[in-house]
PDB file of C-alpha atoms in Angstrom:
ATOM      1  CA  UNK A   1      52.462 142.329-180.411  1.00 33.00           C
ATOM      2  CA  UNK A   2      49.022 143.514-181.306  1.00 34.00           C
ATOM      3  CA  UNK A   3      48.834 146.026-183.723  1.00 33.00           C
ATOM      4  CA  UNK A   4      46.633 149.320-183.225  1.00 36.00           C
ATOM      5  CA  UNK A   5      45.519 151.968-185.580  1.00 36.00           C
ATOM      6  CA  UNK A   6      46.916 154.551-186.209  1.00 42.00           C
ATOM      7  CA  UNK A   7      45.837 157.679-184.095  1.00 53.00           C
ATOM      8  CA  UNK A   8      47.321 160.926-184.850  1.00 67.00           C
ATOM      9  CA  UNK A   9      45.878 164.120-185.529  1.00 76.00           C
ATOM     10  CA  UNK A  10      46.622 167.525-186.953  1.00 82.00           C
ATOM     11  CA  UNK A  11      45.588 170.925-185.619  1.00 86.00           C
ATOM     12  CA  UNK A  12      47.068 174.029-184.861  1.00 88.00           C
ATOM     13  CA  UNK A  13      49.311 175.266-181.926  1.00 88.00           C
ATOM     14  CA  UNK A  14      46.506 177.392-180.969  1.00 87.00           C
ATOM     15  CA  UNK A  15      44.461 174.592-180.417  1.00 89.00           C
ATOM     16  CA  UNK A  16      47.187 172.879-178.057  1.00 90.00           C
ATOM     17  CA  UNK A  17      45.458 172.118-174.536  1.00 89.00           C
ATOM     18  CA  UNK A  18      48.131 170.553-171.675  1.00 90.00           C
ATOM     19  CA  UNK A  19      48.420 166.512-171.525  1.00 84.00           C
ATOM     20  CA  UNK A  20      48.657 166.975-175.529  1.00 87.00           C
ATOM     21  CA  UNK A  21      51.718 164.503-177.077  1.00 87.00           C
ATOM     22  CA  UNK A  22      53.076 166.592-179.733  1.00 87.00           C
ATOM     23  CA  UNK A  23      56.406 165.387-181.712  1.00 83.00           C
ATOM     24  CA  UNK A  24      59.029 168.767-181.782  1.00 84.00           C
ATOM     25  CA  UNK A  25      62.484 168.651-183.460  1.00 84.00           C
ATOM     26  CA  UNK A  26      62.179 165.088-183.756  1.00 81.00           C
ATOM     27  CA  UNK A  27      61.442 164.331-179.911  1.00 83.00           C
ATOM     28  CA  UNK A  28      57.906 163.652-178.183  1.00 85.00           C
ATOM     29  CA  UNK A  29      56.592 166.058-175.987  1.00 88.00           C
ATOM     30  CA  UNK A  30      54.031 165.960-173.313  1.00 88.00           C
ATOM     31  CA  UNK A  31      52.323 169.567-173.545  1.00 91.00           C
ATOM     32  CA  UNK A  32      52.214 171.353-169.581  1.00 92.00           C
ATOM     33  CA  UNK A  33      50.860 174.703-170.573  1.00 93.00           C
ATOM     34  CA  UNK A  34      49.842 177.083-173.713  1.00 92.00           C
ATOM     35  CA  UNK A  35      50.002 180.903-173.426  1.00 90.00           C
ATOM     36  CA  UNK A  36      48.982 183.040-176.163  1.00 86.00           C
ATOM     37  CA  UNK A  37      51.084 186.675-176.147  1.00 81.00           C
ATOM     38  CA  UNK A  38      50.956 189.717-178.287  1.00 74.00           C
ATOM     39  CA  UNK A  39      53.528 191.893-179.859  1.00 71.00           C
ATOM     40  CA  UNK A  40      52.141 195.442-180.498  1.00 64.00           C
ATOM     41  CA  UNK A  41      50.064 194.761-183.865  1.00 69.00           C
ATOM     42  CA  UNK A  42      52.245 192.037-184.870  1.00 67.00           C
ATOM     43  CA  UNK A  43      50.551 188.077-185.456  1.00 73.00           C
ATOM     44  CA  UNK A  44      50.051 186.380-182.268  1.00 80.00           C
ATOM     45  CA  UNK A  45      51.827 183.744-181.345  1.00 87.00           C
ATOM     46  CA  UNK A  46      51.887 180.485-179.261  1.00 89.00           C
ATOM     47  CA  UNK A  47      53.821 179.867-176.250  1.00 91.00           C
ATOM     48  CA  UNK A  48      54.093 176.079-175.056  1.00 93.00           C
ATOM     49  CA  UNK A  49      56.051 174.461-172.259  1.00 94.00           C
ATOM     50  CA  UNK A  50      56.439 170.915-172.319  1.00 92.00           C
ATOM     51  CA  UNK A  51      58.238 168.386-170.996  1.00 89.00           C
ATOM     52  CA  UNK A  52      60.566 165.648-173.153  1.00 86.00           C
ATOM     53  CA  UNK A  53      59.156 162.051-172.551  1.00 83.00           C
ATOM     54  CA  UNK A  54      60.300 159.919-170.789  1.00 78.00           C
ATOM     55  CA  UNK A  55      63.542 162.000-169.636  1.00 76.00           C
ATOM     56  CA  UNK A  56      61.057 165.040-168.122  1.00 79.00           C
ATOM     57  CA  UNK A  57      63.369 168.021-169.430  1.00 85.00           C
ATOM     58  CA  UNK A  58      61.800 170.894-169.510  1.00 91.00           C
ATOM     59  CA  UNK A  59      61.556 172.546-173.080  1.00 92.00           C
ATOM     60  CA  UNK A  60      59.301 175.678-174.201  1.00 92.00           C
ATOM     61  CA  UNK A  61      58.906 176.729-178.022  1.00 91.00           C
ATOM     62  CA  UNK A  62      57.306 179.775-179.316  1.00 90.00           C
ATOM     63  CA  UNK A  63      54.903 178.998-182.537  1.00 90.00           C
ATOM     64  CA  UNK A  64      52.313 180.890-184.472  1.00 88.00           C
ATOM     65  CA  UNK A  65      48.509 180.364-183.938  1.00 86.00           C
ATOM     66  CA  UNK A  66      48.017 178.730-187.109  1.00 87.00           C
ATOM     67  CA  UNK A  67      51.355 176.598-186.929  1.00 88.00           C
ATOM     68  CA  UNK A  68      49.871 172.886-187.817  1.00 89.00           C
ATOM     69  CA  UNK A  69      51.432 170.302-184.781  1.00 89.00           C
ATOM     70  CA  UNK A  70      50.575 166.508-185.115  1.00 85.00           C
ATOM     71  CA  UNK A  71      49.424 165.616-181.955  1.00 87.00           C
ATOM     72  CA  UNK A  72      49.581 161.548-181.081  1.00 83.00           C
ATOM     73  CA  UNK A  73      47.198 159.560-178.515  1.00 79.00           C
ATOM     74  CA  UNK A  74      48.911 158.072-176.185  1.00 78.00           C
ATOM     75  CA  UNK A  75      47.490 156.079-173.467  1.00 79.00           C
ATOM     76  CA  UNK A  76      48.666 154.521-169.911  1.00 81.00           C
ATOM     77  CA  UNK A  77      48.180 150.473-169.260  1.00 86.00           C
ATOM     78  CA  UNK A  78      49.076 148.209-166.460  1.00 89.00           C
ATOM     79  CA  UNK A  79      51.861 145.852-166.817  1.00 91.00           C
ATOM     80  CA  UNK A  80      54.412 142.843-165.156  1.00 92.00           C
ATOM     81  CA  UNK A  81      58.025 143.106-165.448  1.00 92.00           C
ATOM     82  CA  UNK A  82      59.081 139.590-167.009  1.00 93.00           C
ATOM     83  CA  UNK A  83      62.260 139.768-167.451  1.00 91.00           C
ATOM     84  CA  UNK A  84      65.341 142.202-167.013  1.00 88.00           C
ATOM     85  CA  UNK A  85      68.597 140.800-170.043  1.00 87.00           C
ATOM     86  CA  UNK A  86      71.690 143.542-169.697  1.00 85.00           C
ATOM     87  CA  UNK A  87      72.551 144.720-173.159  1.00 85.00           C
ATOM     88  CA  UNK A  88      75.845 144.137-174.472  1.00 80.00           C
ATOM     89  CA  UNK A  89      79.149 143.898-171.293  1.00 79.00           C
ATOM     90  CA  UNK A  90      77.963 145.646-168.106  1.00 73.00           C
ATOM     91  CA  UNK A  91      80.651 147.709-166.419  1.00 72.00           C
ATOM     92  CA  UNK A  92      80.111 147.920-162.670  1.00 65.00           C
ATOM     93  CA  UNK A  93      81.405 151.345-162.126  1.00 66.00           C
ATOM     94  CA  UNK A  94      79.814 153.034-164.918  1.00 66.00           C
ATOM     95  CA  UNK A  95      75.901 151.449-163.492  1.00 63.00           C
ATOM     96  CA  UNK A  96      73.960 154.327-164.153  1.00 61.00           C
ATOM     97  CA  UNK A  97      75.129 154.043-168.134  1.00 69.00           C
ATOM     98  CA  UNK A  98      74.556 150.323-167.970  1.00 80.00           C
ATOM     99  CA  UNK A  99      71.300 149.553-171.025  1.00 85.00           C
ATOM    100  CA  UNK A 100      69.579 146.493-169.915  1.00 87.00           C
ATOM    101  CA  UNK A 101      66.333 145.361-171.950  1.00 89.00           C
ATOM    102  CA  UNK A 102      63.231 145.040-169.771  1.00 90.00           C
ATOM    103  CA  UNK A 103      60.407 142.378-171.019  1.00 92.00           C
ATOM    104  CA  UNK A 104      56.993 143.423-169.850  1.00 91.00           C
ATOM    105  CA  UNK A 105      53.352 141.819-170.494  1.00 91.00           C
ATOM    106  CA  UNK A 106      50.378 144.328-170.232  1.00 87.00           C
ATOM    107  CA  UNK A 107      46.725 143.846-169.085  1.00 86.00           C
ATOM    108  CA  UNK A 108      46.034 143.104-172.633  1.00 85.00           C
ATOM    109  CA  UNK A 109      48.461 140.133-172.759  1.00 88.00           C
ATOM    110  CA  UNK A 110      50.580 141.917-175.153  1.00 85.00           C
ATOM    111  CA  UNK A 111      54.172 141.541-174.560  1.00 89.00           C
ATOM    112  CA  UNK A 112      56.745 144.612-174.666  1.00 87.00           C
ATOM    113  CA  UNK A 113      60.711 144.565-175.154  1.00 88.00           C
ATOM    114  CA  UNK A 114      61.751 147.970-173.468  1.00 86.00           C
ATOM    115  CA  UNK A 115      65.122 149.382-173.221  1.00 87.00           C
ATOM    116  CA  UNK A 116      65.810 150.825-169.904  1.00 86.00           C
ATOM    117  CA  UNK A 117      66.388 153.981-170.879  1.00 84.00           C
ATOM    118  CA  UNK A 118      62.776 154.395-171.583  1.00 84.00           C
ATOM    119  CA  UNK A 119      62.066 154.658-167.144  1.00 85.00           C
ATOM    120  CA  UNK A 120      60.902 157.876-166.235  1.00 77.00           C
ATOM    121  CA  UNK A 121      63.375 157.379-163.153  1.00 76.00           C
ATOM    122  CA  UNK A 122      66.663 155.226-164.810  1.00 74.00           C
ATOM    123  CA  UNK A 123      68.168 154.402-161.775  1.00 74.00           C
ATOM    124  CA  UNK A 124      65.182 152.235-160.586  1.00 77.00           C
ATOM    125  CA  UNK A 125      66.366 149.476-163.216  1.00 78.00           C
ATOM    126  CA  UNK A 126      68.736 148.841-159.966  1.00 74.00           C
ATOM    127  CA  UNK A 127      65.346 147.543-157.487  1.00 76.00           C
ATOM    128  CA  UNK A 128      63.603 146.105-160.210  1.00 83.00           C
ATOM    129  CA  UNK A 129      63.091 142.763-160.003  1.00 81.00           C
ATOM    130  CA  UNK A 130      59.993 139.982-162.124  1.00 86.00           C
ATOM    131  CA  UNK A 131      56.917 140.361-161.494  1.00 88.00           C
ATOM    132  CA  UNK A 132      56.973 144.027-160.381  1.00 87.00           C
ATOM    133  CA  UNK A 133      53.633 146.038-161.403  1.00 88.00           C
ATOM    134  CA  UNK A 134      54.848 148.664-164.470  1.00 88.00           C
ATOM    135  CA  UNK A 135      52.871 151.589-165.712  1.00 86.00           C
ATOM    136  CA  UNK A 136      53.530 151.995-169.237  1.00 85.00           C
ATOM    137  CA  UNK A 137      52.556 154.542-171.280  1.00 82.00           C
ATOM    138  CA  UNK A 138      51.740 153.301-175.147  1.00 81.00           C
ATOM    139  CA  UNK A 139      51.629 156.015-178.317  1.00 75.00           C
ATOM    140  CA  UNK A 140      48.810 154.608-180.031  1.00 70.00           C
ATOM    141  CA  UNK A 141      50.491 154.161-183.412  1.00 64.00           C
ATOM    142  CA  UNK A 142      50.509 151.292-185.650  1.00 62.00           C
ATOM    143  CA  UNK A 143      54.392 149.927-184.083  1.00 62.00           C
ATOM    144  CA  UNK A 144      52.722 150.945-180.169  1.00 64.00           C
ATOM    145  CA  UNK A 145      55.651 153.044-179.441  1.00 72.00           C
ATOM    146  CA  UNK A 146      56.488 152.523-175.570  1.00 73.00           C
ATOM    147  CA  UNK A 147      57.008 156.638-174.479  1.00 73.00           C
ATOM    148  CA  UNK A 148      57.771 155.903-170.891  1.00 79.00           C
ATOM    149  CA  UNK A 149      57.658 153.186-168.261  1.00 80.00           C
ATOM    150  CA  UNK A 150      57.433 153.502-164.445  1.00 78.00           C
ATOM    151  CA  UNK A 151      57.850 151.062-162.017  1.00 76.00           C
ATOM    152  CA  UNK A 152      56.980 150.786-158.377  1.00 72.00           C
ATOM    153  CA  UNK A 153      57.699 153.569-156.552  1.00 65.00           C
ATOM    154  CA  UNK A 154      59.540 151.598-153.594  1.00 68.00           C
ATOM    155  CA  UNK A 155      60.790 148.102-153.272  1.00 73.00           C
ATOM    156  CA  UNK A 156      61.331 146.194-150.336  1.00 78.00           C
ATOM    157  CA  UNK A 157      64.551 144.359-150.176  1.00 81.00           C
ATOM    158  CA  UNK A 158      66.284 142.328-147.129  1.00 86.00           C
ATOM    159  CA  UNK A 159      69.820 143.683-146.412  1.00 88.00           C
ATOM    160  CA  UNK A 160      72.579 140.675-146.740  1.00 88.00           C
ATOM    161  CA  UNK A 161      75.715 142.566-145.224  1.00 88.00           C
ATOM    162  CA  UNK A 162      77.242 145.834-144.813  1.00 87.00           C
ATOM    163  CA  UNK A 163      80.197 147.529-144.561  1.00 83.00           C
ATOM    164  CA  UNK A 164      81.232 151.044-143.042  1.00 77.00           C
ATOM    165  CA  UNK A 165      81.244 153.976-145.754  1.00 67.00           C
ATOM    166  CA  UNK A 166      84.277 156.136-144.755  1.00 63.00           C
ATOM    167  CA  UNK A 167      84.902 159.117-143.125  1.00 58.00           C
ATOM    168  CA  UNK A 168      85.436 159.438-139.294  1.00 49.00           C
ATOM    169  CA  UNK A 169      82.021 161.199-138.647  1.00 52.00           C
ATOM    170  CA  UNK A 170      80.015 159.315-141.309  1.00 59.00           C
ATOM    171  CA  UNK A 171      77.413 157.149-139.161  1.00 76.00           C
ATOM    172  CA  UNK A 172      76.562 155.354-142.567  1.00 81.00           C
ATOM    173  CA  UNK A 173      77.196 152.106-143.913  1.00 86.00           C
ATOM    174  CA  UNK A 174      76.987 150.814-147.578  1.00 86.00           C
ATOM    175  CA  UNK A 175      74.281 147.863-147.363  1.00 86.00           C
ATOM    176  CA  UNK A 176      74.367 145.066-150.018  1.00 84.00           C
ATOM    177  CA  UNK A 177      71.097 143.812-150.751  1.00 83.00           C
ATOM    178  CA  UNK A 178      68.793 140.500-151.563  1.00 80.00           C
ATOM    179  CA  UNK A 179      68.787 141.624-155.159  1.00 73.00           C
ATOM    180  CA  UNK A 180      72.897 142.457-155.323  1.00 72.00           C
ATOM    181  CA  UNK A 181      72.197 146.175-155.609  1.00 75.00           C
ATOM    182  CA  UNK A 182      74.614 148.516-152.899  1.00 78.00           C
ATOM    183  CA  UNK A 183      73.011 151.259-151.245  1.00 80.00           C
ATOM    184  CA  UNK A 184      73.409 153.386-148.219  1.00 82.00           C
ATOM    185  CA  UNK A 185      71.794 153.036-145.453  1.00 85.00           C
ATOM    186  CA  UNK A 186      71.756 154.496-141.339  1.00 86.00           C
ATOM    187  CA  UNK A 187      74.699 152.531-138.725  1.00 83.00           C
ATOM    188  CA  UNK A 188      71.728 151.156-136.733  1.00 86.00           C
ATOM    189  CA  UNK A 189      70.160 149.086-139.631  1.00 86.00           C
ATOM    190  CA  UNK A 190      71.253 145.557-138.690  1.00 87.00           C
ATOM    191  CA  UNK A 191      71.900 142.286-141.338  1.00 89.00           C
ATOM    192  CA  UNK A 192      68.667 140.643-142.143  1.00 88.00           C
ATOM    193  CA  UNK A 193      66.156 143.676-141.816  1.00 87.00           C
ATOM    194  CA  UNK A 194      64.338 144.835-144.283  1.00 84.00           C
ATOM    195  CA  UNK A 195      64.170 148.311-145.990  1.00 84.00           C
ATOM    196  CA  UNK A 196      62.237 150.204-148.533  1.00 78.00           C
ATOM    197  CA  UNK A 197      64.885 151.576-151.693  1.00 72.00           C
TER     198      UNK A 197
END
């Protein structure tokens, strides 16, 4: 992996503009908005919203003007998923707590090992498949910490069989797909067409 300097900066929390990465209680942030309020003749103070990277939760903190915050660089780069490895035994009812290590090559060449739990949407580790176009988003630090990873925002898969999914007015069926991935899908889609997950 190519190594980059290292590009971090200090300044004060009344110098925080949105799209700013800040680190807060030992998470990285991603800045939305800054709001400066008064108390009677009391110090001003800071207030910031942000959102936790990559999981999106919303988070505010309250901080004086002069408060120092290291703020990182961070920096979004085109990439191909090479390879998807589960970590450790996979339990098939428990999917959406499955950790699977994604292997992805930028536009730099550079090659990335990923868990999944870094995907701004987890449950898309189910229609990933190689050579799907990432968007990864690199803190420019010395180690190139991977903050969040997005893949495509549909895939197109072929669906193998199906099944009816219960209940006497349910018109849906539970499709398995090309890639081995169940989802539901309308009665009228037929074996052999293809649908966007």
């Amino acid at each position: 992996m190519a190594s980059a300097h290292l590009r971090l900066y200090s300044t004060t929390a009344a110098d925080l503009r949105p799209k700013d990465v800040i680190e807060h209680d030992s998470k990285f942030y991603e800045v939305t908005a800054v709001q400066k309020s008064m108390k009677g003749r009391g110090t001003a103070s800071i207030r910031v919203d942000m959102k936790q990277i990559p999981c999106g939760t919303k988070a505010n903190a309250r901080m004086r003007t002069g408060e120092p915050v290291h703020v990182f660089m961070a920096n979004k780069r085109s990439a191909t998923l090479t390879s998807i490895q589960p970590v450790g035994k996979i339990d098939p009812n428990r999917k959406h707590l499955n950790e699977y290590l994604l292997t992805v090559e930028d536009e730099n060449m550079d090659t990335f090992e990923v868990s999944s739990k870094k995907l701004q949407y987890p449950h898309s580790i189910f229609y990933l498949e190689e050579g799907d176009h990432m968007v990864i988003t690199v803190l420019d630090t010395e180690d190139e910490d991977i903050l969040v990873m997005r893949g495509p925002h549909y895939s197109t898969r072929v669906v193998q069989s199906t099944k009816h999914a219960g209940g006497s007015t349910d018109d849906r069926q539970v499709a398995i797909l090309d890639n081995d991935r169940q989802v539901k899908i309308p009665g009228y889609v037929q074996v052999n067409e293809k649908i966007s997950v």
